[in-house]
Amino acid sequence: MMTTQTTGRTLDRPALPEPVRLPRRRHRRRSAQRVARWQIYVPLGLYLLFTLVPFYWMLVFAVRPRGSDSLLPWPITLENFDTVWNGLGFGIFFQNSLMVGVASLIATTVIALSGGYALARYNFRGRQLFMIAMLCTQFIPGAMMLIPLFEIFRTLGLVNTLWSLVIAETVFQLPLSLILISGFIRNIPMELEEAAWVDGCSRLRGFFAVVLPMLRPALVAVGSFAFIHSWNNFLFALMFVSEQEKFTVPVGLAYTLGEFSVDFGALAAGAWSPRCPWCWCSR
């Protein structure tokens, strides 16, 4: 028992109990982490193997000699790349795809940026209905819009031009891009823009100074989706363009498919060339 002397009297206070020490569970945590790592790495490894095997087969078909059935690309030959670049004119197809992809990326990003800001910052009648309509357009397959788009482009004189592909790709990419950009802008506090207005910035200057630098992840995501979709699209390029000098990469690769045979080496070389700048030297 402890005694404390205050104002001439002694007060008896009970001793404080000792703190209870909880048992350590470091070993259990480590074992649980090990189990969690195995559960993560094994599915990821299988998925990575499943993803990389087609690329490996594409590389094997592209660099091994014709008629060979070896699993290893040896001896290595660039004959298939020479056939694709010099025989089929793959350089023109690559240039057309690059132009369509970059133009669609710029148009989609600029329009989605302005429209997404309006949807996120302005309150107007029918905004929610407009967002729902934009979302519902994603359920419409592109094949259903071929005839209406072809008639519109024929009236405007855009058939058999690359601008028809740019317009079609931009229109089909805008709904999802608008929804993504507006969602990112809603997460940016309005107080940051208001502080810029107080400092003397106009609404446009405040947007470029405050909002736009914070939208870099959204711009990268929207631009990537727009470029990849326009690069890989086969249906629009096949229907709206008929001259060989204006074909894109997917349509150019279709020329390696014969009626009774398929040139797998040229097909693999053409599919691998846009992904590997080293292959461009074979031109």
PDB file of C-alpha atoms in Angstrom:
ATOM      1  CA  MET A   1       0.000   0.000   0.000  1.00  0.00           C
ATOM      2  CA  MET A   2       1.171   3.506  -0.811  1.00  0.00           C
ATOM      3  CA  THR A   3       0.678   6.543   1.480  1.00  0.00           C
ATOM      4  CA  THR A   4       0.650  10.165   0.419  1.00  0.00           C
ATOM      5  CA  GLN A   5       0.849  13.100   2.911  1.00  0.00           C
ATOM      6  CA  THR A   6      -1.417  16.075   2.079  1.00  0.00           C
ATOM      7  CA  THR A   7      -2.540  18.872   4.492  1.00  0.00           C
ATOM      8  CA  GLY A   8      -1.473  16.956   7.531  1.00  0.00           C
ATOM      9  CA  ARG A   9      -3.460  13.829   6.656  1.00  0.00           C
ATOM     10  CA  THR A  10      -2.471  10.615   5.024  1.00  0.00           C
ATOM     11  CA  LEU A  11      -4.570   9.160   2.242  1.00  0.00           C
ATOM     12  CA  ASP A  12      -4.365   5.524   1.395  1.00  0.00           C
ATOM     13  CA  ARG A  13      -4.422   4.775  -2.343  1.00  0.00           C
ATOM     14  CA  PRO A  14      -4.584   1.305  -3.801  1.00  0.00           C
ATOM     15  CA  ALA A  15      -1.693   0.218  -5.944  1.00  0.00           C
ATOM     16  CA  LEU A  16      -2.282   0.402  -9.682  1.00  0.00           C
ATOM     17  CA  PRO A  17      -2.577  -2.957 -11.377  1.00  0.00           C
ATOM     18  CA  GLU A  18       0.193  -3.968 -13.730  1.00  0.00           C
ATOM     19  CA  PRO A  19      -0.619  -3.534 -17.446  1.00  0.00           C
ATOM     20  CA  VAL A  20      -1.721  -6.647 -19.181  1.00  0.00           C
ATOM     21  CA  ARG A  21       0.609  -7.643 -21.984  1.00  0.00           C
ATOM     22  CA  LEU A  22      -1.028  -9.134 -25.037  1.00  0.00           C
ATOM     23  CA  PRO A  23       0.677 -12.114 -26.622  1.00  0.00           C
ATOM     24  CA  ARG A  24       2.769 -11.356 -29.645  1.00  0.00           C
ATOM     25  CA  ARG A  25       1.444 -12.558 -32.969  1.00  0.00           C
ATOM     26  CA  ARG A  26       4.314 -11.698 -35.229  1.00  0.00           C
ATOM     27  CA  HIS A  27       4.806 -15.280 -36.307  1.00  0.00           C
ATOM     28  CA  ARG A  28       1.142 -15.643 -37.218  1.00  0.00           C
ATOM     29  CA  ARG A  29       1.194 -12.408 -39.206  1.00  0.00           C
ATOM     30  CA  ARG A  30       4.231 -13.496 -41.144  1.00  0.00           C
ATOM     31  CA  SER A  31       2.697 -16.843 -41.953  1.00  0.00           C
ATOM     32  CA  ALA A  32      -0.535 -15.156 -43.029  1.00  0.00           C
ATOM     33  CA  GLN A  33       1.402 -12.790 -45.273  1.00  0.00           C
ATOM     34  CA  ARG A  34       3.236 -15.701 -46.843  1.00  0.00           C
ATOM     35  CA  VAL A  35      -0.019 -17.464 -47.600  1.00  0.00           C
ATOM     36  CA  ALA A  36      -1.494 -14.267 -49.064  1.00  0.00           C
ATOM     37  CA  ARG A  37       1.543 -13.794 -51.299  1.00  0.00           C
ATOM     38  CA  TRP A  38       1.231 -17.301 -52.669  1.00  0.00           C
ATOM     39  CA  GLN A  39      -2.434 -16.761 -53.302  1.00  0.00           C
ATOM     40  CA  ILE A  40      -1.623 -13.597 -55.272  1.00  0.00           C
ATOM     41  CA  TYR A  41       1.524 -14.613 -57.154  1.00  0.00           C
ATOM     42  CA  VAL A  42       0.314 -17.987 -58.420  1.00  0.00           C
ATOM     43  CA  PRO A  43      -2.818 -16.663 -60.222  1.00  0.00           C
ATOM     44  CA  LEU A  44      -0.862 -13.683 -61.527  1.00  0.00           C
ATOM     45  CA  GLY A  45       1.862 -15.974 -62.831  1.00  0.00           C
ATOM     46  CA  LEU A  46      -0.652 -18.194 -64.604  1.00  0.00           C
ATOM     47  CA  TYR A  47      -2.387 -15.183 -66.091  1.00  0.00           C
ATOM     48  CA  LEU A  48       0.946 -13.742 -67.245  1.00  0.00           C
ATOM     49  CA  LEU A  49       1.861 -17.053 -68.867  1.00  0.00           C
ATOM     50  CA  PHE A  50      -1.527 -17.237 -70.553  1.00  0.00           C
ATOM     51  CA  THR A  51      -1.050 -13.681 -71.862  1.00  0.00           C
ATOM     52  CA  LEU A  52       2.545 -13.990 -73.081  1.00  0.00           C
ATOM     53  CA  VAL A  53       2.249 -17.333 -74.887  1.00  0.00           C
ATOM     54  CA  PRO A  54       0.360 -15.835 -77.912  1.00  0.00           C
ATOM     55  CA  PHE A  55       3.022 -13.119 -78.224  1.00  0.00           C
ATOM     56  CA  TYR A  56       5.738 -15.757 -78.170  1.00  0.00           C
ATOM     57  CA  TRP A  57       4.035 -17.764 -80.915  1.00  0.00           C
ATOM     58  CA  MET A  58       3.603 -14.610 -82.946  1.00  0.00           C
ATOM     59  CA  LEU A  59       7.321 -13.885 -82.620  1.00  0.00           C
ATOM     60  CA  VAL A  60       8.237 -17.479 -83.533  1.00  0.00           C
ATOM     61  CA  PHE A  61       6.139 -17.396 -86.706  1.00  0.00           C
ATOM     62  CA  ALA A  62       7.558 -13.998 -87.647  1.00  0.00           C
ATOM     63  CA  VAL A  63      11.293 -14.816 -87.430  1.00  0.00           C
ATOM     64  CA  ARG A  64      11.555 -18.497 -88.285  1.00  0.00           C
ATOM     65  CA  PRO A  65      11.923 -19.740 -91.894  1.00  0.00           C
ATOM     66  CA  ARG A  66       8.871 -20.772 -93.862  1.00  0.00           C
ATOM     67  CA  GLY A  67       8.017 -24.443 -93.644  1.00  0.00           C
ATOM     68  CA  SER A  68       9.739 -24.822 -90.275  1.00  0.00           C
ATOM     69  CA  ASP A  69       7.814 -26.248 -87.329  1.00  0.00           C
ATOM     70  CA  SER A  70      10.446 -25.638 -84.661  1.00  0.00           C
ATOM     71  CA  LEU A  71       9.346 -24.330 -81.270  1.00  0.00           C
ATOM     72  CA  LEU A  72      12.457 -22.163 -81.075  1.00  0.00           C
ATOM     73  CA  PRO A  73      12.994 -19.362 -83.626  1.00  0.00           C
ATOM     74  CA  TRP A  74      16.260 -20.654 -85.031  1.00  0.00           C
ATOM     75  CA  PRO A  75      17.680 -19.845 -87.512  1.00  0.00           C
ATOM     76  CA  ILE A  76      16.285 -16.318 -87.413  1.00  0.00           C
ATOM     77  CA  THR A  77      15.202 -14.760 -90.693  1.00  0.00           C
ATOM     78  CA  LEU A  78      13.703 -11.381 -91.644  1.00  0.00           C
ATOM     79  CA  GLU A  79      12.125 -12.642 -94.836  1.00  0.00           C
ATOM     80  CA  ASN A  80       8.600 -12.259 -93.496  1.00  0.00           C
ATOM     81  CA  PHE A  81       9.217  -8.632 -92.494  1.00  0.00           C
ATOM     82  CA  ASP A  82      10.595  -7.907 -95.948  1.00  0.00           C
ATOM     83  CA  THR A  83       7.470  -9.421 -97.493  1.00  0.00           C
ATOM     84  CA  VAL A  84       5.178  -7.334 -95.332  1.00  0.00           C
ATOM     85  CA  TRP A  85       6.966  -3.980 -95.564  1.00  0.00           C
ATOM     86  CA  ASN A  86       8.166  -4.095 -99.155  1.00  0.00           C
ATOM     87  CA  GLY A  87       5.697  -6.507-100.769  1.00  0.00           C
ATOM     88  CA  LEU A  88       2.420  -5.428 -99.181  1.00  0.00           C
ATOM     89  CA  GLY A  89       3.346  -1.800 -98.524  1.00  0.00           C
ATOM     90  CA  PHE A  90       2.891  -2.099 -94.783  1.00  0.00           C
ATOM     91  CA  GLY A  91       4.606   1.256 -94.239  1.00  0.00           C
ATOM     92  CA  ILE A  92       1.610   3.076 -95.772  1.00  0.00           C
ATOM     93  CA  PHE A  93      -0.818   1.091 -93.612  1.00  0.00           C
ATOM     94  CA  PHE A  94       1.202   1.927 -90.510  1.00  0.00           C
ATOM     95  CA  GLN A  95       1.261   5.628 -91.389  1.00  0.00           C
ATOM     96  CA  ASN A  96      -2.513   5.693 -91.973  1.00  0.00           C
ATOM     97  CA  SER A  97      -3.223   3.964 -88.664  1.00  0.00           C
ATOM     98  CA  LEU A  98      -0.929   6.357 -86.848  1.00  0.00           C
ATOM     99  CA  MET A  99      -2.640   9.389 -88.370  1.00  0.00           C
ATOM    100  CA  VAL A 100      -6.117   8.090 -87.542  1.00  0.00           C
ATOM    101  CA  GLY A 101      -5.105   7.153 -84.005  1.00  0.00           C
ATOM    102  CA  VAL A 102      -3.459  10.488 -83.184  1.00  0.00           C
ATOM    103  CA  ALA A 103      -6.300  12.530 -84.714  1.00  0.00           C
ATOM    104  CA  SER A 104      -8.931  10.488 -82.825  1.00  0.00           C
ATOM    105  CA  LEU A 105      -6.939  10.852 -79.605  1.00  0.00           C
ATOM    106  CA  ILE A 106      -6.748  14.646 -79.902  1.00  0.00           C
ATOM    107  CA  ALA A 107     -10.391  15.104 -80.943  1.00  0.00           C
ATOM    108  CA  THR A 108     -11.734  12.761 -78.261  1.00  0.00           C
ATOM    109  CA  THR A 109      -9.619  14.285 -75.482  1.00  0.00           C
ATOM    110  CA  VAL A 110     -10.443  17.910 -76.318  1.00  0.00           C
ATOM    111  CA  ILE A 111     -14.198  17.388 -76.720  1.00  0.00           C
ATOM    112  CA  ALA A 112     -14.443  15.119 -73.669  1.00  0.00           C
ATOM    113  CA  LEU A 113     -12.485  17.626 -71.584  1.00  0.00           C
ATOM    114  CA  SER A 114     -14.810  20.516 -72.379  1.00  0.00           C
ATOM    115  CA  GLY A 115     -17.984  18.437 -72.148  1.00  0.00           C
ATOM    116  CA  GLY A 116     -16.907  16.695 -68.957  1.00  0.00           C
ATOM    117  CA  TYR A 117     -16.187  20.035 -67.276  1.00  0.00           C
ATOM    118  CA  ALA A 118     -19.645  21.293 -68.201  1.00  0.00           C
ATOM    119  CA  LEU A 119     -21.294  18.146 -66.830  1.00  0.00           C
ATOM    120  CA  ALA A 120     -19.311  18.322 -63.590  1.00  0.00           C
ATOM    121  CA  ARG A 121     -19.487  22.043 -62.796  1.00  0.00           C
ATOM    122  CA  TYR A 122     -22.787  23.301 -64.252  1.00  0.00           C
ATOM    123  CA  ASN A 123     -26.279  22.423 -63.083  1.00  0.00           C
ATOM    124  CA  PHE A 124     -28.756  22.392 -65.933  1.00  0.00           C
ATOM    125  CA  ARG A 125     -32.019  20.672 -66.651  1.00  0.00           C
ATOM    126  CA  GLY A 126     -31.672  17.167 -68.029  1.00  0.00           C
ATOM    127  CA  ARG A 127     -28.087  16.611 -66.963  1.00  0.00           C
ATOM    128  CA  GLN A 128     -28.754  13.229 -65.367  1.00  0.00           C
ATOM    129  CA  LEU A 129     -30.864  12.159 -68.331  1.00  0.00           C
ATOM    130  CA  PHE A 130     -28.047  13.160 -70.651  1.00  0.00           C
ATOM    131  CA  MET A 131     -25.547  11.085 -68.649  1.00  0.00           C
ATOM    132  CA  ILE A 132     -27.845   8.062 -68.768  1.00  0.00           C
ATOM    133  CA  ALA A 133     -28.272   8.496 -72.525  1.00  0.00           C
ATOM    134  CA  MET A 134     -24.493   8.651 -72.973  1.00  0.00           C
ATOM    135  CA  LEU A 135     -24.129   5.473 -70.951  1.00  0.00           C
ATOM    136  CA  CYS A 136     -26.841   3.671 -72.925  1.00  0.00           C
ATOM    137  CA  THR A 137     -25.091   4.390 -76.216  1.00  0.00           C
ATOM    138  CA  GLN A 138     -22.350   1.980 -75.150  1.00  0.00           C
ATOM    139  CA  PHE A 139     -24.796  -0.900 -75.571  1.00  0.00           C
ATOM    140  CA  ILE A 140     -25.216  -0.189 -79.298  1.00  0.00           C
ATOM    141  CA  PRO A 141     -22.840  -2.311 -81.417  1.00  0.00           C
ATOM    142  CA  GLY A 142     -20.890  -0.558 -84.125  1.00  0.00           C
ATOM    143  CA  ALA A 143     -22.212  -2.887 -86.824  1.00  0.00           C
ATOM    144  CA  MET A 144     -25.705  -1.428 -86.402  1.00  0.00           C
ATOM    145  CA  MET A 145     -24.406   2.057 -87.248  1.00  0.00           C
ATOM    146  CA  LEU A 146     -22.565   1.141 -90.448  1.00  0.00           C
ATOM    147  CA  ILE A 147     -25.379   1.946 -92.902  1.00  0.00           C
ATOM    148  CA  PRO A 148     -26.413   5.281 -91.269  1.00  0.00           C
ATOM    149  CA  LEU A 149     -22.787   6.389 -91.006  1.00  0.00           C
ATOM    150  CA  PHE A 150     -22.048   5.361 -94.566  1.00  0.00           C
ATOM    151  CA  GLU A 151     -25.017   7.387 -95.844  1.00  0.00           C
ATOM    152  CA  ILE A 152     -23.917  10.417 -93.826  1.00  0.00           C
ATOM    153  CA  PHE A 153     -20.330  10.195 -95.048  1.00  0.00           C
ATOM    154  CA  ARG A 154     -21.496   9.676 -98.632  1.00  0.00           C
ATOM    155  CA  THR A 155     -23.613  12.826 -98.439  1.00  0.00           C
ATOM    156  CA  LEU A 156     -20.699  14.797 -96.978  1.00  0.00           C
ATOM    157  CA  GLY A 157     -18.234  13.384 -99.491  1.00  0.00           C
ATOM    158  CA  LEU A 158     -16.103  11.703 -96.815  1.00  0.00           C
ATOM    159  CA  VAL A 159     -16.308   8.120 -98.075  1.00  0.00           C
ATOM    160  CA  ASN A 160     -12.905   6.637 -98.875  1.00  0.00           C
ATOM    161  CA  THR A 161     -11.101   9.210 -96.720  1.00  0.00           C
ATOM    162  CA  LEU A 162      -9.298   8.911 -93.414  1.00  0.00           C
ATOM    163  CA  TRP A 163     -11.481  11.666 -91.952  1.00  0.00           C
ATOM    164  CA  SER A 164     -14.436   9.297 -91.984  1.00  0.00           C
ATOM    165  CA  LEU A 165     -12.521   6.943 -89.695  1.00  0.00           C
ATOM    166  CA  VAL A 166     -11.499   9.793 -87.386  1.00  0.00           C
ATOM    167  CA  ILE A 167     -15.086  11.055 -87.061  1.00  0.00           C
ATOM    168  CA  ALA A 168     -16.532   7.583 -86.509  1.00  0.00           C
ATOM    169  CA  GLU A 169     -13.943   6.663 -83.894  1.00  0.00           C
ATOM    170  CA  THR A 170     -14.360   9.984 -82.085  1.00  0.00           C
ATOM    171  CA  VAL A 171     -18.142   9.636 -81.946  1.00  0.00           C
ATOM    172  CA  PHE A 172     -17.969   6.114 -80.536  1.00  0.00           C
ATOM    173  CA  GLN A 173     -15.317   7.025 -77.946  1.00  0.00           C
ATOM    174  CA  LEU A 174     -16.928  10.239 -76.678  1.00  0.00           C
ATOM    175  CA  PRO A 175     -19.654   8.824 -74.339  1.00  0.00           C
ATOM    176  CA  LEU A 176     -17.297   6.817 -72.159  1.00  0.00           C
ATOM    177  CA  SER A 177     -14.674   9.570 -72.253  1.00  0.00           C
ATOM    178  CA  LEU A 178     -17.240  12.168 -71.123  1.00  0.00           C
ATOM    179  CA  ILE A 179     -18.285  10.004 -68.184  1.00  0.00           C
ATOM    180  CA  LEU A 180     -14.680   9.384 -67.105  1.00  0.00           C
ATOM    181  CA  ILE A 181     -13.606  13.027 -67.370  1.00  0.00           C
ATOM    182  CA  SER A 182     -16.678  14.339 -65.537  1.00  0.00           C
ATOM    183  CA  GLY A 183     -16.080  11.862 -62.710  1.00  0.00           C
ATOM    184  CA  PHE A 184     -12.482  12.991 -62.316  1.00  0.00           C
ATOM    185  CA  ILE A 185     -13.456  16.676 -62.308  1.00  0.00           C
ATOM    186  CA  ARG A 186     -16.105  16.096 -59.605  1.00  0.00           C
ATOM    187  CA  ASN A 187     -13.372  14.793 -57.315  1.00  0.00           C
ATOM    188  CA  ILE A 188     -11.454  18.085 -57.612  1.00  0.00           C
ATOM    189  CA  PRO A 189     -12.628  20.509 -54.879  1.00  0.00           C
ATOM    190  CA  MET A 190     -14.464  23.545 -56.194  1.00  0.00           C
ATOM    191  CA  GLU A 191     -12.708  25.664 -53.564  1.00  0.00           C
ATOM    192  CA  LEU A 192      -9.450  25.439 -55.525  1.00  0.00           C
ATOM    193  CA  GLU A 193     -11.047  27.107 -58.536  1.00  0.00           C
ATOM    194  CA  GLU A 194     -12.743  29.692 -56.368  1.00  0.00           C
ATOM    195  CA  ALA A 195      -9.392  30.575 -54.803  1.00  0.00           C
ATOM    196  CA  ALA A 196      -7.972  31.094 -58.298  1.00  0.00           C
ATOM    197  CA  TRP A 197     -10.913  33.363 -59.158  1.00  0.00           C
ATOM    198  CA  VAL A 198     -10.277  35.425 -56.033  1.00  0.00           C
ATOM    199  CA  ASP A 199      -6.655  35.850 -57.118  1.00  0.00           C
ATOM    200  CA  GLY A 200      -7.831  37.382 -60.378  1.00  0.00           C
ATOM    201  CA  CYS A 201      -8.006  34.403 -62.736  1.00  0.00           C
ATOM    202  CA  SER A 202     -10.845  34.063 -65.166  1.00  0.00           C
ATOM    203  CA  ARG A 203     -12.786  30.806 -65.364  1.00  0.00           C
ATOM    204  CA  LEU A 204     -10.823  29.652 -68.386  1.00  0.00           C
ATOM    205  CA  ARG A 205      -7.454  30.574 -66.902  1.00  0.00           C
ATOM    206  CA  GLY A 206      -8.395  28.963 -63.591  1.00  0.00           C
ATOM    207  CA  PHE A 207      -9.294  25.788 -65.461  1.00  0.00           C
ATOM    208  CA  PHE A 208      -5.907  25.641 -67.185  1.00  0.00           C
ATOM    209  CA  ALA A 209      -4.013  26.609 -64.022  1.00  0.00           C
ATOM    210  CA  VAL A 210      -5.821  24.477 -61.426  1.00  0.00           C
ATOM    211  CA  VAL A 211      -8.013  21.773 -62.951  1.00  0.00           C
ATOM    212  CA  LEU A 212      -6.035  20.698 -66.003  1.00  0.00           C
ATOM    213  CA  PRO A 213      -2.780  19.789 -64.157  1.00  0.00           C
ATOM    214  CA  MET A 214      -4.783  17.556 -61.813  1.00  0.00           C
ATOM    215  CA  LEU A 215      -6.437  15.722 -64.719  1.00  0.00           C
ATOM    216  CA  ARG A 216      -3.279  14.096 -66.051  1.00  0.00           C
ATOM    217  CA  PRO A 217      -4.305  10.527 -65.032  1.00  0.00           C
ATOM    218  CA  ALA A 218      -7.725  11.004 -66.632  1.00  0.00           C
ATOM    219  CA  LEU A 219      -6.250  12.428 -69.836  1.00  0.00           C
ATOM    220  CA  VAL A 220      -3.794   9.535 -70.085  1.00  0.00           C
ATOM    221  CA  ALA A 221      -6.590   6.988 -69.597  1.00  0.00           C
ATOM    222  CA  VAL A 222      -8.955   8.612 -72.099  1.00  0.00           C
ATOM    223  CA  GLY A 223      -6.217   9.162 -74.673  1.00  0.00           C
ATOM    224  CA  SER A 224      -4.983   5.581 -74.349  1.00  0.00           C
ATOM    225  CA  PHE A 225      -8.453   4.123 -74.819  1.00  0.00           C
ATOM    226  CA  ALA A 226      -9.141   6.337 -77.836  1.00  0.00           C
ATOM    227  CA  PHE A 227      -5.834   5.552 -79.542  1.00  0.00           C
ATOM    228  CA  ILE A 228      -5.946   1.802 -78.939  1.00  0.00           C
ATOM    229  CA  HIS A 229      -9.562   1.495 -80.078  1.00  0.00           C
ATOM    230  CA  SER A 230      -8.958   3.473 -83.266  1.00  0.00           C
ATOM    231  CA  TRP A 231      -5.765   1.522 -83.981  1.00  0.00           C
ATOM    232  CA  ASN A 232      -7.405  -1.885 -83.622  1.00  0.00           C
ATOM    233  CA  ASN A 233     -10.730  -1.097 -85.278  1.00  0.00           C
ATOM    234  CA  PHE A 234     -11.221  -3.246 -88.359  1.00  0.00           C
ATOM    235  CA  LEU A 235     -14.887  -2.839 -89.218  1.00  0.00           C
ATOM    236  CA  PHE A 236     -14.978   0.898 -89.916  1.00  0.00           C
ATOM    237  CA  ALA A 237     -11.737   0.847 -91.899  1.00  0.00           C
ATOM    238  CA  LEU A 238     -13.025  -2.023 -94.026  1.00  0.00           C
ATOM    239  CA  MET A 239     -16.389  -0.421 -94.814  1.00  0.00           C
ATOM    240  CA  PHE A 240     -15.525   3.261 -95.233  1.00  0.00           C
ATOM    241  CA  VAL A 241     -12.213   2.940 -97.140  1.00  0.00           C
ATOM    242  CA  SER A 242     -11.761   1.104-100.431  1.00  0.00           C
ATOM    243  CA  GLU A 243      -8.404   2.337-101.790  1.00  0.00           C
ATOM    244  CA  GLN A 244      -5.343   0.338-100.792  1.00  0.00           C
ATOM    245  CA  GLU A 245      -3.279   3.491-100.215  1.00  0.00           C
ATOM    246  CA  LYS A 246      -5.668   4.440 -97.387  1.00  0.00           C
ATOM    247  CA  PHE A 247      -5.909   1.081 -95.626  1.00  0.00           C
ATOM    248  CA  THR A 248      -5.012   0.842 -91.953  1.00  0.00           C
ATOM    249  CA  VAL A 249      -3.005  -1.906 -90.263  1.00  0.00           C
ATOM    250  CA  PRO A 250      -5.937  -4.284 -89.482  1.00  0.00           C
ATOM    251  CA  VAL A 251      -7.215  -4.138 -93.072  1.00  0.00           C
ATOM    252  CA  GLY A 252      -3.684  -4.530 -94.443  1.00  0.00           C
ATOM    253  CA  LEU A 253      -3.146  -7.627 -92.328  1.00  0.00           C
ATOM    254  CA  ALA A 254      -6.313  -9.135 -93.805  1.00  0.00           C
ATOM    255  CA  TYR A 255      -4.559  -9.217 -97.196  1.00  0.00           C
ATOM    256  CA  THR A 256      -2.263 -11.964 -95.894  1.00  0.00           C
ATOM    257  CA  LEU A 257      -5.307 -14.260 -95.646  1.00  0.00           C
ATOM    258  CA  GLY A 258      -5.721 -16.114 -98.935  1.00  0.00           C
ATOM    259  CA  GLU A 259      -8.714 -18.020-100.170  1.00  0.00           C
ATOM    260  CA  PHE A 260      -7.146 -21.452 -99.697  1.00  0.00           C
ATOM    261  CA  SER A 261      -4.062 -20.685 -97.576  1.00  0.00           C
ATOM    262  CA  VAL A 262      -2.805 -18.321 -94.891  1.00  0.00           C
ATOM    263  CA  ASP A 263       0.688 -16.842 -94.799  1.00  0.00           C
ATOM    264  CA  PHE A 264       1.209 -17.141 -91.049  1.00  0.00           C
ATOM    265  CA  GLY A 265       4.747 -15.772 -91.238  1.00  0.00           C
ATOM    266  CA  ALA A 266       3.702 -12.544 -92.972  1.00  0.00           C
ATOM    267  CA  LEU A 267       0.639 -12.240 -90.742  1.00  0.00           C
ATOM    268  CA  ALA A 268       2.748 -12.563 -87.592  1.00  0.00           C
ATOM    269  CA  ALA A 269       5.399 -10.175 -88.923  1.00  0.00           C
ATOM    270  CA  GLY A 270       2.765  -7.568 -89.741  1.00  0.00           C
ATOM    271  CA  ALA A 271       1.151  -7.935 -86.315  1.00  0.00           C
ATOM    272  CA  TRP A 272       4.511  -7.724 -84.547  1.00  0.00           C
ATOM    273  CA  SER A 273       5.939  -4.782 -86.493  1.00  0.00           C
ATOM    274  CA  PRO A 274       3.905  -1.951 -84.870  1.00  0.00           C
ATOM    275  CA  ARG A 275       4.948  -3.193 -81.414  1.00  0.00           C
ATOM    276  CA  CYS A 276       8.673  -3.356 -82.116  1.00  0.00           C
ATOM    277  CA  PRO A 277      10.547  -0.320 -83.525  1.00  0.00           C
ATOM    278  CA  TRP A 278      13.499  -2.613 -84.338  1.00  0.00           C
ATOM    279  CA  CYS A 279      11.325  -4.314 -86.949  1.00  0.00           C
ATOM    280  CA  TRP A 280      10.920  -1.048 -88.838  1.00  0.00           C
ATOM    281  CA  CYS A 281      14.545  -1.288 -89.938  1.00  0.00           C
ATOM    282  CA  SER A 282      13.544  -4.229 -92.118  1.00  0.00           C
ATOM    283  CA  ARG A 283      11.680  -1.879 -94.413  1.00  0.00           C
TER     284      ARG A 283
END
